[in-house]
Coordinates of C-alpha atoms in Angstrom, one line a residue:
X1 CA -13.3 16.2 -20.2
X2 CA -13.8 19.9 -20.8
X3 CA -15.9 21.7 -18.2
X4 CA -19.2 22.9 -19.7
X5 CA -20.2 26.5 -19.5
X6 CA -22.1 27.1 -16.2
X7 CA -25.3 29.0 -16.3
X8 CA -27.5 30.7 -13.8
X9 CA -24.7 31.8 -11.4
X10 CA -26.1 35.1 -10.1
X11 CA -25.3 35.9 -6.5
X12 CA -27.9 34.5 -4.1
X13 CA -28.3 37.5 -1.8
X14 CA -31.1 35.9 0.1
X15 CA -28.5 33.5 1.7
X16 CA -26.4 36.3 3.1
X17 CA -26.7 38.3 6.3
X18 CA -25.0 41.6 7.2
X19 CA -23.1 39.9 10.1
X20 CA -21.3 37.5 7.6
X21 CA -18.8 40.1 6.4
X22 CA -15.1 39.4 6.2
X23 CA -11.9 40.8 4.7
X24 CA -10.6 38.9 1.7
X25 CA -7.5 39.7 -0.3
X26 CA -7.3 39.2 -4.0
X27 CA -7.0 40.6 -7.5
X28 CA -10.0 42.3 -9.1
X29 CA -11.9 39.9 -11.4
X30 CA -11.9 42.1 -14.5
X31 CA -8.3 43.1 -14.1
X32 CA -7.3 39.5 -13.2
X33 CA -8.9 38.0 -16.3
X34 CA -7.2 40.6 -18.4
X35 CA -3.8 39.7 -16.9
X36 CA -4.5 36.1 -17.6
X37 CA -5.4 36.8 -21.2
X38 CA -2.0 38.5 -21.6
X39 CA 0.0 35.5 -20.6
X40 CA -1.9 32.3 -21.3
X41 CA -4.6 31.0 -23.7
X42 CA -5.5 27.7 -22.1
X43 CA -5.4 26.3 -18.5
X44 CA -5.5 22.5 -18.0
X45 CA -6.6 21.5 -14.5
X46 CA -5.4 18.0 -13.5
X47 CA -7.3 16.1 -10.8
X48 CA -9.4 13.0 -10.4
X49 CA -12.6 15.0 -10.7
X50 CA -13.2 18.6 -12.0
X51 CA -15.0 19.9 -8.9
X52 CA -12.4 22.7 -8.2
X53 CA -12.1 23.9 -11.7
X54 CA -15.9 23.9 -12.0
X55 CA -16.3 26.3 -9.1
X56 CA -13.8 28.7 -10.9
X57 CA -15.5 28.2 -14.3
X58 CA -18.1 31.1 -14.0
X59 CA -15.2 33.6 -14.0
X60 CA -13.9 32.2 -17.3
X61 CA -16.9 33.1 -19.3
X62 CA -17.0 32.2 -23.0
X63 CA -14.8 34.7 -24.9
X64 CA -13.5 36.3 -21.7
X65 CA -10.2 35.0 -20.5
X66 CA -8.3 31.7 -21.2
X67 CA -10.1 28.5 -22.0
X68 CA -10.4 26.4 -18.8
X69 CA -10.3 22.6 -19.2
X70 CA -10.2 19.7 -16.7
X71 CA -8.5 16.4 -17.3
X72 CA -8.1 13.4 -15.0
X73 CA -4.4 12.3 -15.5
X74 CA -5.4 8.9 -13.9
X75 CA -7.9 8.1 -16.6
X76 CA -6.8 7.2 -20.1
X77 CA -10.3 7.5 -21.6
X78 CA -10.7 11.1 -20.4
X79 CA -7.4 12.1 -22.1
X80 CA -8.6 11.3 -25.6
X81 CA -9.1 14.4 -27.8
X82 CA -6.5 16.4 -26.0
X83 CA -5.1 19.4 -28.0
X84 CA -3.9 22.9 -27.5
X85 CA -4.5 26.0 -29.7
X86 CA -1.8 28.3 -28.2
X87 CA -0.1 29.2 -25.0
X88 CA -1.2 26.5 -22.5
X89 CA -0.3 25.6 -18.9
X90 CA -1.2 22.9 -16.5
X91 CA -2.2 23.2 -12.8
X92 CA -2.5 20.1 -10.6
X93 CA -4.3 19.6 -7.2
X94 CA -1.3 18.1 -5.5
X95 CA 1.7 17.9 -7.8
X96 CA 4.0 16.9 -5.0
X97 CA 2.1 13.7 -4.4
X98 CA 3.4 11.2 -6.9
X99 CA 4.6 11.6 -10.5
X100 CA 1.2 11.4 -12.3
X101 CA 0.6 15.1 -13.0
X102 CA 4.2 15.7 -13.8
X103 CA 4.3 12.9 -16.3
X104 CA 1.0 13.9 -17.9
X105 CA 2.2 17.5 -18.5
X106 CA 5.7 16.4 -19.6
X107 CA 4.2 14.0 -22.2
X108 CA 2.4 16.9 -23.8
X109 CA 5.3 19.4 -23.5
X110 CA 3.2 21.6 -21.3
X111 CA 4.6 23.5 -18.3
X112 CA 3.2 22.4 -14.9
X113 CA 2.7 25.5 -12.7
X114 CA 3.7 24.3 -9.3
X115 CA 6.0 25.5 -6.5
X116 CA 9.6 24.4 -6.3
X117 CA 9.6 20.8 -5.2
X118 CA 12.3 21.3 -2.6
X119 CA 10.4 24.1 -0.8
X120 CA 7.1 22.2 -1.1
X121 CA 8.7 19.2 0.6
X122 CA 10.1 21.4 3.3
X123 CA 6.7 23.1 3.9
X124 CA 4.8 19.8 3.9
X125 CA 7.2 18.1 6.3
X126 CA 5.4 18.1 9.7
X127 CA 8.7 18.6 11.6
X128 CA 10.6 20.9 9.2
X129 CA 7.5 23.2 9.2
X130 CA 8.1 23.9 12.8
X131 CA 11.2 26.0 11.9
X132 CA 9.1 27.9 9.4
X133 CA 6.5 28.7 12.1
X134 CA 9.2 29.8 14.4
X135 CA 10.7 32.1 11.8
X136 CA 7.2 33.5 11.1
X137 CA 6.6 34.1 14.9
X138 CA 3.5 31.8 14.8
X139 CA 2.5 29.9 17.9
X140 CA 2.0 26.1 17.7
X141 CA 0.7 23.6 20.3
X142 CA 3.5 22.6 22.7
X143 CA 5.4 19.6 21.3
X144 CA 8.2 17.1 21.9
X145 CA 10.4 15.7 19.1
X146 CA 10.8 11.9 19.3
X147 CA 14.1 10.6 17.9
X148 CA 14.0 7.8 15.3
X149 CA 16.5 5.6 17.3
X150 CA 17.4 5.2 20.9
X151 CA 13.9 6.0 22.1
X152 CA 12.7 6.0 25.7
X153 CA 9.3 4.7 26.8
X154 CA 6.3 6.7 25.7
X155 CA 5.8 8.3 29.1
X156 CA 9.1 10.2 28.6
X157 CA 7.5 12.1 25.7
X158 CA 4.3 13.0 27.5
X159 CA 4.4 16.0 29.9
X160 CA 2.2 15.6 33.0
X161 CA 0.1 18.6 32.1
X162 CA -1.1 17.2 28.8
X163 CA -4.4 15.3 28.7
X164 CA -4.0 13.8 25.2
X165 CA -1.5 14.0 22.4
X166 CA -1.4 14.1 18.6
X167 CA 1.4 12.2 16.9
X168 CA 2.6 13.1 13.4
X169 CA 5.3 11.6 11.3
X170 CA 7.2 13.8 8.9
X171 CA 5.2 12.8 5.8
X172 CA 1.5 12.8 5.9
X173 CA -0.8 12.0 3.0
X174 CA -3.8 13.6 1.4
X175 CA -6.3 11.8 3.8
X176 CA -4.5 12.2 7.1
X177 CA -3.0 8.8 7.6
X178 CA 0.2 10.4 8.9
X179 CA -1.5 11.7 12.0
X180 CA -2.7 9.8 15.1
X181 CA -4.4 10.6 18.4
X182 CA -3.4 9.1 21.7
X183 CA -5.3 9.3 25.0
X184 CA -2.8 7.6 27.2
X185 CA 0.7 6.2 27.4
X186 CA -0.2 2.9 26.0
X187 CA -1.8 4.4 22.9
X188 CA 1.2 6.6 22.4
X189 CA 3.5 3.6 22.7
X190 CA 1.5 1.9 20.0
X191 CA 2.1 4.8 17.7
X192 CA 5.8 4.8 18.5
X193 CA 6.0 1.1 17.8
X194 CA 4.0 1.4 14.5
X195 CA 6.3 4.2 13.3
X196 CA 9.6 2.8 14.5
X197 CA 12.8 4.3 13.0
X198 CA 10.9 7.6 12.2
X199 CA 11.4 10.9 13.9
X200 CA 8.0 12.0 15.2
X201 CA 6.3 15.1 16.5
X202 CA 4.2 14.5 19.7
X203 CA 2.1 17.6 20.4
X204 CA -0.4 18.6 23.1
X205 CA -3.9 18.0 21.9
X206 CA -5.8 21.2 21.8
X207 CA -9.6 20.7 22.2
X208 CA -10.7 23.5 19.9
X209 CA -12.2 23.9 16.4
X210 CA -9.9 23.2 13.5
X211 CA -9.7 26.0 10.8
X212 CA -8.0 26.3 7.4
X213 CA -7.1 29.6 5.7
X214 CA -6.3 29.6 2.0
X215 CA -3.6 31.9 0.6
X216 CA -1.5 32.5 -2.4
X217 CA 2.2 33.5 -2.5
X218 CA 3.0 36.1 -5.2
X219 CA 6.3 37.7 -5.9
X220 CA 5.3 40.9 -4.0
X221 CA 2.6 39.8 -1.4
X222 CA 0.8 37.0 0.3
X223 CA -2.8 37.0 -0.8
X224 CA -5.0 35.8 2.1
X225 CA -8.4 34.7 1.0
X226 CA -11.3 32.9 2.8
X227 CA -11.2 31.1 6.2
X228 CA -13.1 27.8 6.8
X229 CA -14.0 25.5 9.6
X230 CA -12.3 22.2 8.8
X231 CA -14.1 19.0 9.7
X232 CA -11.9 16.1 10.7
X233 CA -12.5 12.5 11.6
X234 CA -16.3 12.7 11.8
X235 CA -17.9 9.3 12.5
X236 CA -20.2 8.3 9.7
X237 CA -17.9 9.9 7.1
X238 CA -14.7 8.1 7.9
X239 CA -13.0 5.6 10.2
X240 CA -9.7 7.4 10.2
X241 CA -9.2 9.8 13.1
X242 CA -7.3 12.5 11.2
X243 CA -9.1 12.3 7.9
X244 CA -10.4 15.4 6.2
X245 CA -14.2 15.2 6.2
X246 CA -15.2 18.6 4.8
X247 CA -15.3 22.3 5.3
X248 CA -17.7 25.2 5.7
X249 CA -16.9 28.9 5.1
X250 CA -16.8 31.0 8.3
X251 CA -16.9 34.8 9.0
X252 CA -15.4 36.8 11.9
X253 CA -18.7 36.7 13.8
X254 CA -18.5 32.9 13.9
X255 CA -15.3 33.0 16.0
X256 CA -14.1 34.5 19.3
X257 CA -13.2 38.2 19.1
X258 CA -9.9 38.8 17.3
X259 CA -9.5 35.2 16.1
X260 CA -10.4 35.8 12.4
X261 CA -7.8 38.6 12.0
X262 CA -5.2 36.6 13.9
X263 CA -5.8 33.7 11.5
X264 CA -5.3 36.0 8.5
X265 CA -2.1 37.4 10.1
X266 CA -0.7 33.9 10.6
X267 CA -1.3 33.0 7.0
X268 CA 0.4 36.2 5.8
X269 CA 3.4 35.6 7.9
X270 CA 3.7 32.0 6.8
X271 CA 3.3 33.0 3.2
X272 CA 6.0 35.7 3.5
X273 CA 8.4 33.0 4.9
X274 CA 7.5 30.7 2.0
X275 CA 8.3 33.5 -0.5
X276 CA 11.8 33.9 1.0
X277 CA 12.4 30.2 0.2
X278 CA 11.2 30.6 -3.4
X279 CA 7.6 29.4 -3.1
X280 CA 5.0 30.7 -5.5
X281 CA 1.3 29.8 -5.7
X282 CA -1.6 28.6 -3.5
X283 CA -1.2 27.0 -0.1
X284 CA -3.3 26.2 2.9
X285 CA -2.6 26.7 6.6
X286 CA -4.3 24.4 9.1
X287 CA -4.7 25.8 12.7
X288 CA -6.6 24.9 15.8
X289 CA -8.3 27.5 18.1
X290 CA -7.2 27.6 21.7
X291 CA -9.8 30.1 22.9
X292 CA -9.2 33.0 20.6
X293 CA -5.6 32.0 19.8
X294 CA -5.0 30.2 16.5
X295 CA -2.2 27.7 16.8
X296 CA -0.5 26.5 13.6
X297 CA -0.6 22.7 12.9
X298 CA 0.6 22.2 9.4
X299 CA 1.1 23.7 5.9
X300 CA -0.4 22.2 2.8
X301 CA 1.7 23.5 -0.1
X302 CA -0.9 22.8 -2.7
X303 CA -4.5 23.2 -3.5
X304 CA -7.0 21.9 -0.9
X305 CA -10.6 20.7 -1.4
X306 CA -11.9 23.8 0.4
X307 CA -10.6 26.0 -2.4
X308 CA -13.8 25.0 -4.4
X309 CA -15.8 26.9 -1.7
X310 CA -13.2 29.7 -1.5
X311 CA -13.5 30.4 -5.2
X312 CA -17.3 30.9 -4.9
X313 CA -16.7 33.5 -2.1
X314 CA -14.0 35.2 -4.2
X315 CA -16.3 35.5 -7.2
X316 CA -19.1 36.9 -5.1
X317 CA -16.6 39.5 -3.9
X318 CA -15.7 40.3 -7.6
X319 CA -12.3 38.8 -7.2
X320 CA -10.3 36.4 -9.4
X321 CA -10.7 32.8 -8.2
X322 CA -7.7 31.0 -6.6
X323 CA -7.0 29.0 -9.7
X324 CA -6.4 32.1 -11.7
X325 CA -4.4 33.6 -8.8
X326 CA -2.1 30.6 -8.8
X327 CA -1.4 30.9 -12.5
X328 CA -0.6 34.6 -12.3
X329 CA 1.6 34.1 -9.2
X330 CA 3.6 31.5 -11.0
X331 CA 4.0 33.6 -14.2
X332 CA 4.3 37.2 -13.2
X333 CA 6.7 39.0 -10.8
X334 CA 4.0 40.8 -8.9
X335 CA 0.3 41.2 -8.6
X336 CA -2.0 44.2 -7.9
X337 CA -3.4 43.0 -4.6
X338 CA -6.5 44.6 -2.9
X339 CA -8.4 43.9 0.2
X340 CA -12.2 44.0 0.2
X341 CA -14.9 43.5 2.8
X342 CA -17.5 41.1 1.4
X343 CA -20.3 38.8 2.5
X344 CA -19.2 35.2 3.2
X345 CA -21.6 32.8 1.6
X346 CA -23.1 29.9 3.5
X347 CA -21.4 27.0 1.7
X348 CA -20.2 23.7 3.1
X349 CA -19.0 20.4 1.8
X350 CA -18.7 16.8 3.1
X351 CA -16.4 13.9 2.1
X352 CA -17.7 10.4 2.2
X353 CA -14.9 7.8 2.7
X354 CA -14.8 4.0 2.1
X355 CA -15.7 2.2 5.3
X356 CA -13.7 -0.9 4.3
X357 CA -11.5 -2.4 1.7
X358 CA -13.2 -3.6 -1.5
X359 CA -14.1 -3.1 -5.1
X360 CA -16.6 -0.4 -6.2
X361 CA -19.4 -1.6 -8.4
X362 CA -20.9 1.9 -9.0
X363 CA -21.2 5.4 -7.7
X364 CA -23.8 8.1 -8.3
X365 CA -22.8 10.2 -11.3
X366 CA -21.4 13.7 -10.6
X367 CA -24.1 16.3 -10.9
X368 CA -26.8 18.3 -9.1
X369 CA -29.2 16.4 -6.9
X370 CA -32.1 16.9 -4.5
X371 CA -33.6 14.5 -2.0
X372 CA -37.0 12.8 -2.4
X373 CA -38.0 10.3 0.3
X374 CA -34.4 10.2 1.5
X375 CA -33.1 9.2 -2.0
X376 CA -31.0 11.0 -4.5
X377 CA -32.9 12.5 -7.4
X378 CA -31.2 14.3 -10.3
X379 CA -32.0 18.0 -10.6
X380 CA -31.3 20.8 -13.0
X381 CA -27.5 21.4 -13.4
X382 CA -26.3 24.3 -11.3
X383 CA -23.0 25.8 -10.3
X384 CA -21.8 26.1 -6.7
X385 CA -22.2 29.9 -6.6
X386 CA -25.9 29.6 -7.4
X387 CA -26.8 26.3 -5.7
X388 CA -30.5 26.5 -4.5
X389 CA -31.5 25.5 -0.9
X390 CA -32.3 21.8 -0.6
X391 CA -29.9 20.8 -3.4
X392 CA -26.4 19.5 -3.5
X393 CA -23.5 19.1 -6.0
X394 CA -22.2 15.6 -5.9
X395 CA -18.7 14.8 -7.2
X396 CA -17.5 11.2 -7.6
X397 CA -13.9 11.0 -6.3
X398 CA -13.3 7.4 -7.4
X399 CA -14.2 5.3 -10.5
X400 CA -16.5 2.3 -10.6
X401 CA -14.6 -1.0 -10.6
X402 CA -11.5 0.2 -8.8
X403 CA -10.1 -1.3 -5.6
X404 CA -10.5 1.1 -2.6
X405 CA -9.0 0.9 0.8
X406 CA -10.6 1.9 4.1
X407 CA -10.5 5.6 4.4
X408 CA -10.2 6.4 0.7
X409 CA -12.3 9.3 -0.5
X410 CA -15.3 8.3 -2.6
X411 CA -17.7 11.2 -2.9
X412 CA -17.6 15.0 -2.3
X413 CA -20.9 16.6 -1.4
X414 CA -21.4 20.4 -1.6
X415 CA -24.3 22.3 0.0
X416 CA -25.4 25.9 0.1
X417 CA -25.7 25.8 3.9
X418 CA -23.9 25.0 7.1
X419 CA -23.1 21.3 7.4
X420 CA -21.9 21.0 11.0
X421 CA -21.7 22.9 14.3
X422 CA -18.7 25.1 14.9
X423 CA -17.2 23.1 17.7
X424 CA -14.1 21.0 18.4
X425 CA -16.1 17.8 17.9
X426 CA -18.9 18.9 15.5
X427 CA -22.0 17.0 14.8
X428 CA -23.5 17.1 11.3
X429 CA -26.6 19.3 10.8
X430 CA -29.8 17.5 10.1
X431 CA -29.6 18.3 6.4
X432 CA -26.0 17.2 6.3
X433 CA -26.9 13.9 7.9
X434 CA -29.8 13.3 5.4
X435 CA -27.5 13.8 2.5
X436 CA -24.7 11.6 3.8
X437 CA -27.2 8.8 4.5
X438 CA -28.5 9.0 0.9
X439 CA -25.0 9.0 -0.6
X440 CA -23.8 6.2 1.7
X441 CA -26.7 4.0 0.8
X442 CA -25.7 4.2 -2.8
X443 CA -22.0 3.5 -2.0
X444 CA -22.8 0.6 0.3
X445 CA -24.9 -1.0 -2.4
X446 CA -22.0 -0.7 -4.8
X447 CA -19.3 -2.1 -2.5
X448 CA -18.2 -5.7 -2.2

């Protein structure tokens, strides 16, 4: 499926306020497009839905820059009609998760622009990453390493001062099934028993907002872009405690004094350490705020769902979107990085997950919607950067007829407004709740 040309994507200044200003690093949009034209003719984005490429699409205007396509490597029907006209490259959402994207690109003799697999595995490892944080002089929540064999009882790994703990195995997955929460010794023991023979990280639970910062490692710099509030394990969206449930862009004024700049500094230091290990391209750093101190939790050496929002912010700041940055960082030895101060748009997104195992009968089609009487109604097609108030972009993350497991992502919903409060345990806004109910009603009717 090739992404259609987006229209009507002018900046919506009415949704911005003077207090929502933030520093964003990047490459100028005009210069970045010119650099892309010099090295590539076509970019093939590989993911189960084209939502992230769609948010970058306004920067790739017809006749300006490489052609941007989106394909689902999981769907045979969407791969029909594939062809290249010149220099082409592939970029995948999470190339380190399974062989699908690698095989899709290899079968068409196209290069897959992705970080070195060994350094990606090191960064993604929830225990190995601790050494990287230490080298970067980045604080983390206090933790205890639990050996895979010869373990003691759970209480031996729980310091008296900790009120609750977060347990992580080395390998997580894209929806957080490798992270668990324990409120007492018995619950911790259940985690230790369930993950027997695995080395684990047991960390102090920090009761603060979760944040994510997106960055890109180039040969000469770490480019730190937008910061978002990460929504995790929200009832009504998922039954999995550590599941990603959405994001919303945030500005320095939304956080305690000094926190925003400290988050940017942490991302830059982590990116610099990744560069020393040969990493190139986009990554995300997850942190939790302990007052105004950001504590590092994990590294996502790949694209994240929030990059779709980040790209809208970058384009409003007249910067090249992350997808283009990633391509340039992988192909060129250095980039002309600049830091701008720009308004942070009010953009948020929510992820609806499967509540139980079953087979999907149908899902709402991807597109622009509004609500009427609490039900979804198709609306004029719009891009994320110019989404009107009272509307949402809906992206199907699964295909009708497939078997889904509890916790699998079904629908991504994007809104031009805040979707939750900025708290450790956020509640959805009224608008967010209305949209989730409307989408969930359609999903429930299609599940069996």
